[in-house]
CSV table of C-alpha atoms in Angstrom, one decimal:
chain,number,residue,atom,x,y,z
A,409,MET,CA,32.1,-19.9,-33.4
A,410,ARG,CA,28.4,-19.2,-33.0
A,411,GLN,CA,26.1,-22.4,-33.2
A,412,GLU,CA,24.2,-20.9,-36.2
A,413,GLU,CA,27.7,-20.9,-38.1
A,414,LYS,CA,28.2,-24.6,-36.9
A,415,ASP,CA,25.1,-25.5,-38.5
A,416,GLY,CA,25.8,-23.7,-41.8
A,417,GLY,CA,23.0,-21.7,-41.8
A,418,GLY,CA,20.5,-24.4,-42.8
A,419,GLY,CA,17.4,-25.7,-40.9
A,420,PRO,CA,16.3,-23.9,-37.9
A,421,ARG,CA,18.7,-22.4,-35.5
A,422,PRO,CA,18.8,-23.6,-31.9
A,423,GLY,CA,19.5,-19.6,-31.1
A,424,TRP,CA,15.7,-19.0,-31.7
A,425,GLY,CA,14.5,-21.4,-29.1
A,426,PHE,CA,16.7,-20.1,-26.6
A,427,PHE,CA,15.6,-16.6,-27.4
A,428,LEU,CA,12.0,-17.6,-27.2
A,429,GLN,CA,12.7,-19.3,-23.8
A,430,THR,CA,14.4,-16.6,-22.6
A,431,GLN,CA,11.5,-14.1,-23.2
A,432,LEU,CA,9.3,-16.4,-21.8
A,433,GLN,CA,10.9,-16.7,-18.6
A,434,ALA,CA,11.5,-13.1,-18.4
A,435,ARG,CA,7.7,-12.7,-18.8
A,436,ILE,CA,7.1,-14.6,-15.5
A,437,LEU,CA,8.1,-11.6,-13.5
A,438,ILE,CA,5.8,-9.5,-15.0
A,439,LEU,CA,3.0,-11.7,-14.9
A,440,THR,CA,3.7,-12.3,-11.1
A,441,VAL,CA,3.4,-8.6,-10.7
A,442,CYS,CA,0.0,-8.3,-12.5
A,443,ALA,CA,-1.4,-11.4,-10.8
A,444,ALA,CA,-0.5,-10.3,-7.2
A,445,GLY,CA,-1.4,-6.8,-7.8
A,446,ILE,CA,-4.8,-7.4,-9.4
A,447,GLY,CA,-6.2,-9.2,-6.4
A,448,GLY,CA,-4.1,-7.5,-4.0
A,449,THR,CA,-3.4,-3.8,-3.4
A,450,PHE,CA,-6.0,-2.9,-6.5
A,451,GLN,CA,-8.9,-4.2,-4.0
A,452,TYR,CA,-7.4,-1.6,-1.6
A,453,GLY,CA,-8.2,1.3,-3.8
A,454,TYR,CA,-11.1,0.0,-5.6
A,455,ASN,CA,-13.1,-0.7,-2.3
A,456,LEU,CA,-12.1,2.6,-1.1
A,457,THR,CA,-13.8,4.4,-3.6
A,458,ILE,CA,-16.8,2.1,-4.7
A,459,ILE,CA,-18.8,3.0,-1.5
A,460,ASN,CA,-18.5,6.8,-2.6
A,461,ALA,CA,-21.0,6.9,-5.7
A,462,PRO,CA,-24.1,5.1,-4.1
A,463,THR,CA,-23.9,7.2,-0.8
A,464,MET,CA,-27.5,8.6,-1.4
A,465,HIS,CA,-28.9,5.1,-2.4
A,466,ILE,CA,-27.9,3.4,0.4
A,467,GLN,CA,-28.7,6.0,2.8
A,468,LYS,CA,-32.4,5.6,1.4
A,469,PHE,CA,-32.2,2.0,1.3
A,470,VAL,CA,-31.3,2.2,5.2
A,471,ASN,CA,-34.2,4.3,5.9
A,472,ARG,CA,-36.6,2.3,3.7
A,473,THR,CA,-35.6,-1.0,5.5
A,474,TRP,CA,-36.0,0.7,8.8
A,475,LEU,CA,-39.4,2.0,8.1
A,476,GLU,CA,-40.4,-1.5,7.0
A,477,ARG,CA,-39.0,-3.2,9.9
A,478,THR,CA,-40.6,-1.0,12.5
A,479,GLY,CA,-43.0,1.5,11.2
A,480,HIS,CA,-41.1,4.5,11.9
A,481,ALA,CA,-38.8,6.7,9.6
A,482,LEU,CA,-35.3,7.2,10.8
A,483,GLU,CA,-34.1,10.8,11.7
A,484,GLY,CA,-31.4,12.4,9.4
A,485,LYS,CA,-28.8,12.0,12.4
A,486,MET,CA,-29.5,8.5,13.0
A,487,ILE,CA,-29.2,7.9,9.1
A,488,MET,CA,-25.8,9.6,9.2
A,489,LEU,CA,-24.7,7.9,12.1
A,490,ILE,CA,-25.5,4.4,10.5
A,491,TRP,CA,-23.8,5.4,7.5
A,492,SER,CA,-20.4,6.6,9.3
A,493,PHE,CA,-20.7,3.1,10.8
A,494,ILE,CA,-20.5,1.4,7.2
A,495,VAL,CA,-17.8,3.6,6.1
A,496,SER,CA,-15.8,3.3,9.2
A,497,VAL,CA,-15.9,-0.6,9.4
A,498,TYR,CA,-13.6,-0.7,6.4
A,499,PRO,CA,-10.5,0.5,8.1
A,500,LEU,CA,-11.6,-1.8,11.3
A,501,GLY,CA,-11.3,-4.6,8.9
A,502,GLY,CA,-8.1,-3.4,7.3
A,503,PHE,CA,-6.4,-3.1,10.7
A,504,ILE,CA,-7.6,-6.8,11.7
A,505,GLY,CA,-6.1,-7.8,8.2
A,506,ALA,CA,-2.9,-6.3,8.9
A,507,LEU,CA,-2.7,-8.2,11.9
A,508,LEU,CA,-3.5,-11.7,10.1
A,509,ALA,CA,-0.9,-11.1,7.5
A,510,GLY,CA,2.3,-11.6,9.7
A,511,PRO,CA,1.1,-15.2,10.8
A,512,MET,CA,-0.4,-15.9,7.4
A,513,ALA,CA,2.8,-15.1,5.5
A,514,ILE,CA,4.9,-17.3,8.2
A,515,LYS,CA,2.7,-20.3,8.0
A,516,LEU,CA,1.1,-20.3,4.9
A,517,GLY,CA,3.9,-18.7,2.6
A,518,ARG,CA,3.4,-15.5,0.6
A,519,LYS,CA,1.5,-16.8,-2.6
A,520,LYS,CA,-0.7,-19.1,-0.8
A,521,SER,CA,-1.7,-16.3,1.7
A,522,LEU,CA,-2.8,-14.1,-1.0
A,523,LEU,CA,-4.8,-16.8,-2.5
A,524,LEU,CA,-6.7,-17.6,0.6
A,525,ASN,CA,-7.1,-13.8,1.2
A,526,ASN,CA,-9.4,-14.0,-1.6
A,527,LEU,CA,-11.9,-15.7,0.4
A,528,PHE,CA,-12.4,-12.6,2.4
A,529,VAL,CA,-13.3,-10.7,-0.6
A,530,LEU,CA,-15.7,-13.1,-2.0
A,531,ILE,CA,-17.6,-13.2,1.3
A,532,ALA,CA,-17.9,-9.4,1.2
A,533,ALA,CA,-19.3,-9.3,-2.5
A,534,LEU,CA,-21.7,-12.1,-1.5
A,535,LEU,CA,-23.1,-10.1,1.5
A,536,SER,CA,-23.1,-6.5,-0.2
A,537,GLY,CA,-24.7,-8.1,-3.4
A,538,LEU,CA,-27.5,-9.7,-1.3
A,539,SER,CA,-28.1,-6.9,1.1
A,540,ARG,CA,-31.0,-5.4,-0.6
A,541,SER,CA,-32.8,-8.6,-1.3
A,542,ALA,CA,-32.4,-9.6,1.8
A,543,LYS,CA,-33.3,-6.1,3.2
A,544,SER,CA,-30.6,-5.9,5.5
A,545,PHE,CA,-28.0,-2.9,5.6
A,546,GLU,CA,-26.2,-4.7,8.5
A,547,MET,CA,-25.0,-7.2,5.6
A,548,ILE,CA,-23.6,-4.3,3.8
A,549,MET,CA,-21.5,-3.5,7.2
A,550,MET,CA,-20.3,-6.9,7.4
A,551,GLY,CA,-19.2,-6.9,3.8
A,552,ARG,CA,-17.2,-3.9,4.2
A,553,VAL,CA,-15.4,-5.6,7.2
A,554,PHE,CA,-14.3,-8.6,5.2
A,555,ALA,CA,-13.4,-6.4,2.3
A,556,GLY,CA,-11.2,-4.4,4.8
A,557,ILE,CA,-9.7,-7.7,6.1
A,558,ASN,CA,-8.7,-8.6,2.5
A,559,SER,CA,-7.2,-5.0,2.1
A,560,GLY,CA,-5.3,-5.2,5.4
A,561,VAL,CA,-3.8,-8.5,4.5
A,562,SER,CA,-3.0,-7.9,0.8
A,563,MET,CA,-1.3,-4.5,1.6
A,564,ASN,CA,1.3,-6.3,3.8
A,565,ILE,CA,1.7,-9.5,2.0
A,566,GLN,CA,2.0,-8.3,-1.9
A,567,PRO,CA,4.7,-5.8,-1.3
A,568,MET,CA,6.6,-8.8,0.8
A,569,TYR,CA,6.2,-11.2,-2.0
A,570,LEU,CA,7.2,-9.0,-5.0
A,571,GLY,CA,10.1,-7.8,-2.9
A,572,GLU,CA,11.3,-11.2,-2.0
A,573,SER,CA,10.9,-12.3,-5.7
A,574,SER,CA,12.5,-9.7,-7.6
A,575,PRO,CA,16.1,-9.2,-8.5
A,576,LYS,CA,18.3,-6.5,-6.5
A,577,LYS,CA,18.3,-4.2,-9.4
A,578,LEU,CA,14.7,-4.0,-9.8
A,579,ARG,CA,13.5,-4.5,-6.4
A,580,GLY,CA,12.3,-1.1,-6.0
A,581,ALA,CA,10.8,-1.0,-9.3
A,582,VAL,CA,8.9,-4.1,-8.8
A,583,THR,CA,7.7,-3.5,-5.4
A,584,LEU,CA,6.4,0.0,-6.3
A,585,THR,CA,3.8,-1.5,-8.3
A,586,SER,CA,1.6,-2.2,-5.1
A,587,ALA,CA,1.2,1.5,-5.1
A,588,CYS,CA,0.4,1.7,-8.9
A,589,PHE,CA,-2.3,-0.9,-8.5
A,590,THR,CA,-3.7,0.8,-5.3
A,591,ALA,CA,-4.2,4.0,-7.7
A,592,PHE,CA,-5.4,2.0,-10.5
A,593,GLY,CA,-7.8,0.6,-8.0
A,594,LEU,CA,-8.8,4.0,-6.8
A,595,VAL,CA,-9.4,5.2,-10.4
A,596,MET,CA,-11.4,2.2,-11.4
A,597,GLY,CA,-13.7,2.5,-8.6
A,598,GLN,CA,-14.3,5.8,-9.8
A,599,VAL,CA,-15.0,4.8,-13.2
A,600,VAL,CA,-17.3,1.8,-12.4
A,601,GLY,CA,-19.1,4.1,-9.9
A,602,LEU,CA,-20.2,6.5,-12.6
A,603,ARG,CA,-23.8,6.9,-12.8
A,604,GLU,CA,-23.7,5.7,-16.3
A,605,ILE,CA,-22.0,2.4,-15.4
A,606,LEU,CA,-23.0,0.9,-11.7
A,607,GLY,CA,-23.6,4.0,-10.0
A,608,SER,CA,-27.4,4.1,-10.2
A,609,GLU,CA,-29.8,3.4,-7.7
A,610,GLU,CA,-30.8,0.0,-9.4
A,611,MET,CA,-27.0,-1.2,-10.0
A,612,TRP,CA,-25.6,-0.4,-6.5
A,613,PRO,CA,-25.7,-3.8,-5.1
A,614,LEU,CA,-24.0,-4.9,-8.3
A,615,LEU,CA,-21.4,-2.3,-7.8
A,616,LEU,CA,-20.5,-3.3,-4.1
A,617,ALA,CA,-20.2,-6.8,-5.4
A,618,SER,CA,-18.1,-6.1,-8.3
A,619,ASN,CA,-14.8,-6.4,-6.4
A,620,ALA,CA,-15.4,-10.4,-6.9
A,621,VAL,CA,-14.1,-9.7,-10.5
A,622,PRO,CA,-10.5,-8.9,-9.5
A,623,SER,CA,-10.4,-11.5,-6.9
A,624,ALA,CA,-11.6,-14.3,-9.6
A,625,LEU,CA,-8.8,-13.1,-11.9
A,626,GLN,CA,-6.2,-13.5,-9.2
A,627,LEU,CA,-7.5,-17.0,-8.3
A,628,ILE,CA,-7.0,-18.2,-12.0
A,629,ALA,CA,-3.5,-16.5,-12.6
A,630,LEU,CA,-1.7,-16.6,-9.6
A,631,PRO,CA,-1.6,-20.7,-8.6
A,632,TRP,CA,0.8,-21.0,-12.1
A,633,LEU,CA,3.2,-18.4,-10.8
A,634,PRO,CA,6.3,-19.2,-8.3
A,635,GLU,CA,6.3,-18.7,-4.6
A,636,SER,CA,8.9,-16.4,-3.1
A,637,PRO,CA,12.3,-17.9,-3.5
A,638,ARG,CA,13.4,-16.2,-0.2
A,639,TYR,CA,10.6,-17.9,1.7
A,640,LEU,CA,11.2,-21.5,0.1
A,641,LEU,CA,15.1,-21.2,1.1
A,642,ILE,CA,14.9,-19.3,4.4
A,643,ASP,CA,11.8,-20.3,6.0
A,644,GLN,CA,11.3,-23.8,4.3
A,645,GLY,CA,14.8,-24.7,4.0
A,646,ASP,CA,14.0,-26.0,0.5
A,647,LYS,CA,16.9,-25.0,-1.6
A,648,GLU,CA,15.8,-27.3,-4.9
A,649,SER,CA,12.4,-25.5,-4.9
A,650,CYS,CA,14.2,-22.1,-4.4
A,651,ILE,CA,16.3,-22.6,-7.3
A,652,CYS,CA,13.6,-23.7,-9.3
A,653,ALA,CA,11.6,-20.3,-9.0
A,654,LEU,CA,14.4,-18.4,-9.2
A,655,GLN,CA,15.0,-20.1,-12.9
A,656,ARG,CA,11.5,-19.3,-13.6
A,657,LEU,CA,11.7,-15.5,-12.5
A,658,ARG,CA,15.0,-14.7,-13.9
A,659,GLY,CA,15.3,-16.9,-17.1
A,660,ASN,CA,18.9,-18.0,-17.8
A,661,SER,CA,20.2,-15.2,-15.7
A,662,ASP,CA,23.4,-16.2,-13.4
A,663,LEU,CA,22.1,-17.1,-10.2
A,664,THR,CA,25.1,-17.5,-8.2
A,665,SER,CA,25.6,-13.9,-6.5
A,666,GLU,CA,21.8,-14.1,-5.6
A,667,MET,CA,22.2,-17.6,-4.3
A,668,GLU,CA,25.4,-16.6,-2.4
A,669,GLU,CA,23.4,-13.6,-0.8
A,670,MET,CA,20.4,-15.8,0.3
A,671,LEU,CA,22.5,-18.5,1.6
A,672,ALA,CA,24.6,-15.7,3.9
A,673,GLU,CA,21.2,-15.0,5.0
A,674,GLN,CA,19.8,-18.3,5.7
A,675,ALA,CA,23.2,-18.7,7.7
A,676,ALA,CA,22.7,-15.7,9.7
A,677,THR,CA,19.2,-16.8,10.7
A,678,LYS,CA,19.7,-20.7,11.2
A,679,GLU,CA,17.8,-22.1,14.0
A,680,LYS,CA,16.0,-18.6,14.4
A,681,ARG,CA,12.4,-18.5,14.4
A,682,ALA,CA,10.2,-15.5,12.7
A,683,LYS,CA,10.2,-12.8,15.4
A,684,ARG,CA,6.4,-12.0,17.0
A,685,LEU,CA,5.3,-8.6,16.9
A,686,TRP,CA,6.5,-7.5,20.5
A,687,GLU,CA,10.0,-9.0,20.1
A,688,LEU,CA,10.5,-6.4,17.4
A,689,PHE,CA,10.2,-3.6,19.9
A,690,ARG,CA,12.6,-5.4,22.4
A,691,GLU,CA,15.2,-5.8,19.9
A,692,PRO,CA,17.9,-3.2,20.0
A,693,SER,CA,19.6,-4.0,16.8
A,694,LEU,CA,16.3,-3.4,15.0
A,695,ARG,CA,15.7,-0.1,16.8
A,696,TRP,CA,16.3,2.6,14.3
A,697,GLN,CA,14.9,0.4,11.6
A,698,LEU,CA,11.6,0.2,13.5
A,699,ILE,CA,11.5,3.7,14.3
A,700,THR,CA,11.9,4.7,10.6
A,701,ILE,CA,8.9,2.3,9.4
A,702,ILE,CA,6.7,3.8,12.5
A,703,VAL,CA,7.5,7.5,11.2
A,704,LEU,CA,6.9,6.9,7.6
A,705,SER,CA,3.8,4.7,8.0
A,706,SER,CA,2.2,7.0,10.4
A,707,ALA,CA,3.1,9.9,7.9
A,708,MET,CA,1.7,8.4,5.0
A,709,GLN,CA,-2.0,8.9,6.6
A,710,LEU,CA,-1.2,12.0,8.7
A,711,CYS,CA,0.2,14.1,5.9
A,712,GLY,CA,-3.5,15.0,4.6
A,713,ASN,CA,-3.3,13.7,1.0
A,714,ASP,CA,-6.9,11.9,1.6
A,715,SER,CA,-8.1,14.9,3.2
A,716,MET,CA,-7.6,16.7,0.0
A,717,TYR,CA,-10.4,14.8,-1.6
A,718,PHE,CA,-12.7,16.1,1.2
A,719,TYR,CA,-12.0,19.7,-0.1
A,720,ALA,CA,-12.2,18.9,-4.0
A,721,SER,CA,-15.9,19.1,-4.7
A,722,TYR,CA,-15.9,22.6,-2.9
A,723,VAL,CA,-13.4,23.6,-4.7
A,724,PHE,CA,-14.3,22.7,-8.2
A,725,GLN,CA,-17.6,24.3,-7.4
A,726,GLU,CA,-16.2,27.4,-6.6
A,727,ALA,CA,-14.2,27.2,-9.7
A,728,ARG,CA,-17.7,27.2,-11.4
A,729,ILE,CA,-17.2,23.5,-12.7
A,730,PRO,CA,-20.7,22.2,-13.3
A,731,TYR,CA,-21.9,20.0,-10.4
A,732,GLU,CA,-22.5,16.9,-12.8
A,733,LYS,CA,-18.9,17.2,-14.2
A,734,ILE,CA,-17.3,17.2,-10.8
A,735,GLN,CA,-17.2,13.3,-10.8
A,736,TYR,CA,-15.2,13.4,-13.5
A,737,VAL,CA,-12.8,15.8,-12.5
A,738,VAL,CA,-12.3,13.7,-9.3
A,739,ILE,CA,-11.7,10.7,-11.7
A,740,GLY,CA,-8.4,13.1,-13.0
A,741,MET,CA,-7.2,13.2,-9.6
A,742,GLY,CA,-7.0,9.7,-9.4
A,743,CYS,CA,-5.4,9.5,-12.8
A,744,CYS,CA,-2.8,12.0,-11.4
A,745,GLU,CA,-2.0,9.7,-8.5
A,746,LEU,CA,-1.9,6.5,-11.0
A,747,LEU,CA,0.4,8.6,-13.3
A,748,THR,CA,2.8,9.5,-10.7
A,749,SER,CA,3.1,6.1,-9.5
A,750,VAL,CA,3.8,4.5,-12.5
A,751,THR,CA,6.3,7.4,-13.2
A,752,CYS,CA,8.2,6.8,-9.5
A,753,SER,CA,8.4,3.1,-10.6
A,754,LEU,CA,10.1,4.0,-13.6
A,755,PHE,CA,12.7,6.3,-12.2
A,756,ILE,CA,13.1,5.0,-8.6
A,757,GLU,CA,16.1,2.7,-9.4
A,758,ARG,CA,18.1,5.9,-10.9
A,759,ILE,CA,16.7,8.3,-8.3
A,760,GLY,CA,16.7,6.4,-5.1
A,761,ARG,CA,14.4,5.8,-2.2
A,762,LYS,CA,15.6,8.6,0.1
A,763,LEU,CA,15.3,11.5,-2.6
A,764,LEU,CA,11.5,10.7,-3.7
A,765,VAL,CA,10.5,10.5,-0.3
A,766,LEU,CA,12.2,13.6,0.9
A,767,GLY,CA,11.2,15.7,-2.5
A,768,GLY,CA,7.6,14.3,-1.9
A,769,TYR,CA,7.1,15.4,1.9
A,770,SER,CA,9.0,18.6,0.8
A,771,LEU,CA,6.7,19.8,-2.0
A,772,MET,CA,3.7,19.0,0.0
A,773,ALA,CA,4.6,21.4,2.7
A,774,VAL,CA,5.0,24.0,0.0
A,775,TRP,CA,1.5,23.1,-1.4
A,776,ALA,CA,0.0,23.0,2.0
A,777,ILE,CA,0.9,26.6,2.5
A,778,VAL,CA,-0.1,27.9,-0.9
A,779,PHE,CA,-3.5,26.0,-0.5
A,780,MET,CA,-4.4,27.6,2.8
A,781,VAL,CA,-3.5,31.1,1.6
A,782,ALA,CA,-5.6,30.4,-1.7
A,783,LEU,CA,-8.8,29.0,0.6
A,784,SER,CA,-8.4,32.2,2.7
A,785,GLN,CA,-8.5,34.4,-0.2
A,786,GLN,CA,-11.1,32.5,-2.3
A,787,ASP,CA,-13.9,35.1,-1.7
A,788,GLN,CA,-11.8,38.1,-2.3
A,789,ILE,CA,-9.7,37.2,-5.6
A,790,SER,CA,-11.7,35.8,-8.6
A,791,TRP,CA,-9.0,33.5,-9.5
A,792,MET,CA,-8.0,32.1,-6.2
A,793,PRO,CA,-10.5,29.2,-6.8
A,794,TYR,CA,-8.4,28.0,-9.8
A,795,LEU,CA,-5.1,28.5,-7.7
A,796,SER,CA,-6.9,26.0,-4.9
A,797,MET,CA,-7.6,23.4,-7.8
A,798,ALA,CA,-4.1,23.5,-9.1
A,799,CYS,CA,-2.9,22.7,-5.3
A,800,ILE,CA,-5.2,19.8,-4.9
A,801,PHE,CA,-3.5,18.5,-7.9
A,802,ALA,CA,0.2,19.3,-7.2
A,803,TYR,CA,-0.4,17.9,-3.7
A,804,ILE,CA,-1.9,14.6,-4.9
A,805,LEU,CA,0.9,14.5,-7.4
A,806,SER,CA,3.9,15.1,-4.8
A,807,PHE,CA,2.1,12.4,-2.8
A,808,GLY,CA,2.5,10.1,-5.7
A,809,ILE,CA,6.3,10.9,-6.5
A,810,GLY,CA,7.5,9.0,-3.4
A,811,PRO,CA,5.5,8.6,-0.1
A,812,ALA,CA,2.8,6.5,-1.5
A,813,GLY,CA,5.0,3.8,-2.9
A,814,VAL,CA,8.3,3.9,-1.3
A,815,THR,CA,6.6,3.6,2.2
A,816,GLY,CA,5.7,-0.1,1.4
A,817,ILE,CA,9.1,-0.8,0.1
A,818,LEU,CA,11.0,0.0,3.3
A,819,PRO,CA,9.8,-3.0,5.5
A,820,THR,CA,11.2,-5.4,2.7
A,821,GLU,CA,14.8,-3.8,2.5
A,822,LEU,CA,15.3,-2.7,6.4
A,823,PHE,CA,14.5,-6.2,7.7
A,824,ASP,CA,15.7,-10.0,7.3
A,825,GLN,CA,13.2,-12.7,6.7
A,826,MET,CA,12.5,-13.5,10.5
A,827,SER,CA,11.8,-9.9,11.3
A,828,ARG,CA,9.9,-8.8,7.8
A,829,PRO,CA,6.4,-10.4,8.7
A,830,ALA,CA,6.3,-8.8,12.1
A,831,ALA,CA,7.6,-5.4,10.6
A,832,TYR,CA,4.8,-5.5,8.0
A,833,MET,CA,2.1,-5.8,10.8
A,834,ILE,CA,3.2,-2.9,12.5
A,835,CYS,CA,3.9,-0.9,9.3
A,836,GLY,CA,0.1,-1.9,8.2
A,837,SER,CA,-1.5,-1.2,11.6
A,838,LEU,CA,-0.4,2.0,11.7
A,839,ILE,CA,-1.6,2.9,8.2
A,840,TRP,CA,-5.0,1.7,9.0
A,841,LEU,CA,-5.2,3.0,12.6
A,842,MET,CA,-4.2,6.7,11.2
A,843,LEU,CA,-6.7,6.4,8.4
A,844,SER,CA,-9.2,6.0,11.0
A,845,LEU,CA,-7.8,8.8,13.2
A,846,ILE,CA,-8.0,11.4,10.2
A,847,GLY,CA,-11.4,10.2,9.4
A,848,LEU,CA,-12.6,10.9,12.9
A,849,LEU,CA,-10.6,14.2,13.8
A,850,PHE,CA,-10.6,16.1,10.2
A,851,PRO,CA,-14.0,17.4,10.3
A,852,PHE,CA,-13.2,18.9,13.9
A,853,ILE,CA,-10.1,20.3,12.4
A,854,VAL,CA,-11.9,22.0,9.8
A,855,GLU,CA,-14.5,23.1,12.3
A,856,GLY,CA,-11.8,24.6,14.9
A,857,LEU,CA,-9.1,26.1,12.1
A,858,GLY,CA,-11.2,26.9,8.9
A,859,HIS,CA,-9.2,27.8,6.3
A,860,PHE,CA,-6.1,26.8,8.0
A,861,CYS,CA,-6.9,23.2,8.6
A,862,PHE,CA,-3.7,22.2,6.8
A,863,VAL,CA,-1.5,23.4,9.4
A,864,PRO,CA,-1.5,20.2,11.4
A,865,PHE,CA,-0.6,18.4,8.1
A,866,PHE,CA,2.1,20.9,6.9
A,867,MET,CA,3.8,20.0,10.5
A,868,VAL,CA,3.8,16.5,9.8
A,869,CYS,CA,5.0,17.0,6.3
A,870,VAL,CA,8.2,19.1,7.7
A,871,CYS,CA,8.9,16.9,10.6
A,872,THR,CA,9.0,13.8,8.3
A,873,SER,CA,11.1,15.7,5.6
A,874,VAL,CA,13.7,16.3,8.3
A,875,TYR,CA,13.6,12.8,9.7
A,876,VAL,CA,14.2,11.2,6.3
A,877,GLY,CA,16.8,13.8,5.4
A,878,PHE,CA,18.9,12.9,8.7
A,879,PHE,CA,18.2,9.4,9.5
A,880,LEU,CA,17.1,7.6,6.4
A,881,PRO,CA,20.1,5.8,4.5
A,882,GLU,CA,20.0,5.2,0.8
A,883,THR,CA,19.0,1.6,0.1
A,884,LYS,CA,18.9,1.4,-3.6
A,885,GLY,CA,20.7,-1.2,-5.0
A,886,LYS,CA,22.2,-2.7,-1.9
A,887,SER,CA,21.8,-6.0,-0.1
A,888,LEU,CA,20.2,-6.4,3.2
A,889,MET,CA,23.7,-7.0,4.9
A,890,GLU,CA,25.0,-3.6,3.5
A,891,ILE,CA,21.7,-1.9,4.6
A,892,THR,CA,21.6,-3.5,8.2
A,893,GLU,CA,25.3,-2.5,8.4
A,894,GLU,CA,24.3,1.1,7.9
A,895,PHE,CA,21.5,0.7,10.8
A,896,ASN,CA,24.2,-0.9,13.0
A,897,GLN,CA,26.4,2.0,13.2
A,898,ARG,CA,23.5,4.2,14.8
A,899,ASN,CA,22.0,1.1,16.8
A,900,LEU,CA,25.0,0.0,18.4
A,901,LYS,CA,25.8,3.7,19.6
A,902,ALA,CA,22.3,3.7,21.3
A,903,LEU,CA,23.1,0.1,22.7
A,904,THR,CA,26.4,1.4,24.0
A,905,ARG,CA,24.8,4.3,25.8
A,906,ASP,CA,22.1,2.0,27.3
A,907,GLN,CA,24.4,-0.9,28.5
A,908,PRO,CA,27.7,0.5,29.3
A,909,TRP,CA,31.2,-1.7,29.1
A,910,LYS,CA,31.2,-4.3,31.8
A,911,GLY,CA,34.8,-5.5,31.2
A,912,PRO,CA,36.6,-8.2,29.7
A,913,ALA,CA,34.1,-10.9,30.1
A,914,GLU,CA,32.3,-9.2,27.5
A,915,ILE,CA,35.0,-9.0,25.2
A,916,LYS,CA,35.6,-12.8,25.1
A,917,CYS,CA,32.1,-13.5,23.7
A,918,THR,CA,32.9,-11.8,20.4
A,919,MET,CA,35.6,-14.2,19.9
A,920,LEU,CA,35.5,-15.9,16.3
């Protein structure tokens, strides 16, 4: 008999209290996602785009500052060189942040690392915001370095934190919100950078300092939310705090199976310490997991998605879109990426990781060919600029389908608690290095290949699709032990080839 019937229907029903408590606890996971995201990967997308709007204003400021200091104006080439430094130090900071993320996650924990990470962006906001008053463009450079460090740390630790805090059946969807917040940051940076908002010559220091706002929101919200249960149990050995965190994140759900899984992982890693970066490369049992994240992390930047933005203004002008309206069309491109990221997070647990990544890169390869054909025929056929414009949107949509988000999930699913921070360091470092490489080489690729500049990106997409199709197992709904077992079949084959059988002495060491 239900409690309401026992009470005879009179007075307040205990069932309502239970219902409200369950709803409140279910929302804790959503709040954790939002609090981690707004000061996490949101900052990466936001800081990437807010620098675009004030380009001309900052270049004028650099020239004016130099003139006041020396009495001589800078040549155009020198202005462009200084501007290139301002832009390129952001990936440098990201690379430093990616290397810092692993030690921070191990020593401070996931939540404390995200909170401390806000210090870097607050310093960046202070330096950039005061640069014009101080008449120092060097302060903008330093601000971009600190903003990059913040983005490098958050891009590694946020998906790690969310992946370890989410239930197995929602792990992909929850972790994929990191990509959603990146796309959201891109769009917000474009919107705030409009001339009508903060993109004017008077307001650009405030625009560069506006990244302090999402940082403040995270500092207010995240301290009230739980630490990663896996970190508490496996790294800290604190079972009571782990159970408390799980109860807050899961509500009144049965925690038995999840605790058994975590205790099994704790037993497997007992008396082991977190692996260092170089130890991951020397570990034969992790060889194919490591190859997988190296291939996919590199392909994420080498696929040419960011280069599409390079061609956007040119293609839109050829399609006779008024110059003053192009900034709004570019915002539409960012909205497309946001839309596909959100859609992907809704369907990832139904479709699976492998199909999304495979489909994304395969479609990008197709659109790359169509785009190159359209570019080559743009002067001969009147409607080709519109086809080029459609290809830009299709390419970005295909990138958002899988590669943009699933790549960040894989280190959480392929590596155990002791290897995960080092795996994210490798993943993050490669993403930032490849971003810098493309930024340096793409102008030369355009100059050398002309309309066929997307041939290298086409090859990357094809090769990545082949690798995913043959070597990446599906991880949807599987525990770490099950995923590791699939990789072990390939790792052990390689280990057998490298270390031939040496006789009965080796068999004895496998006895239970």
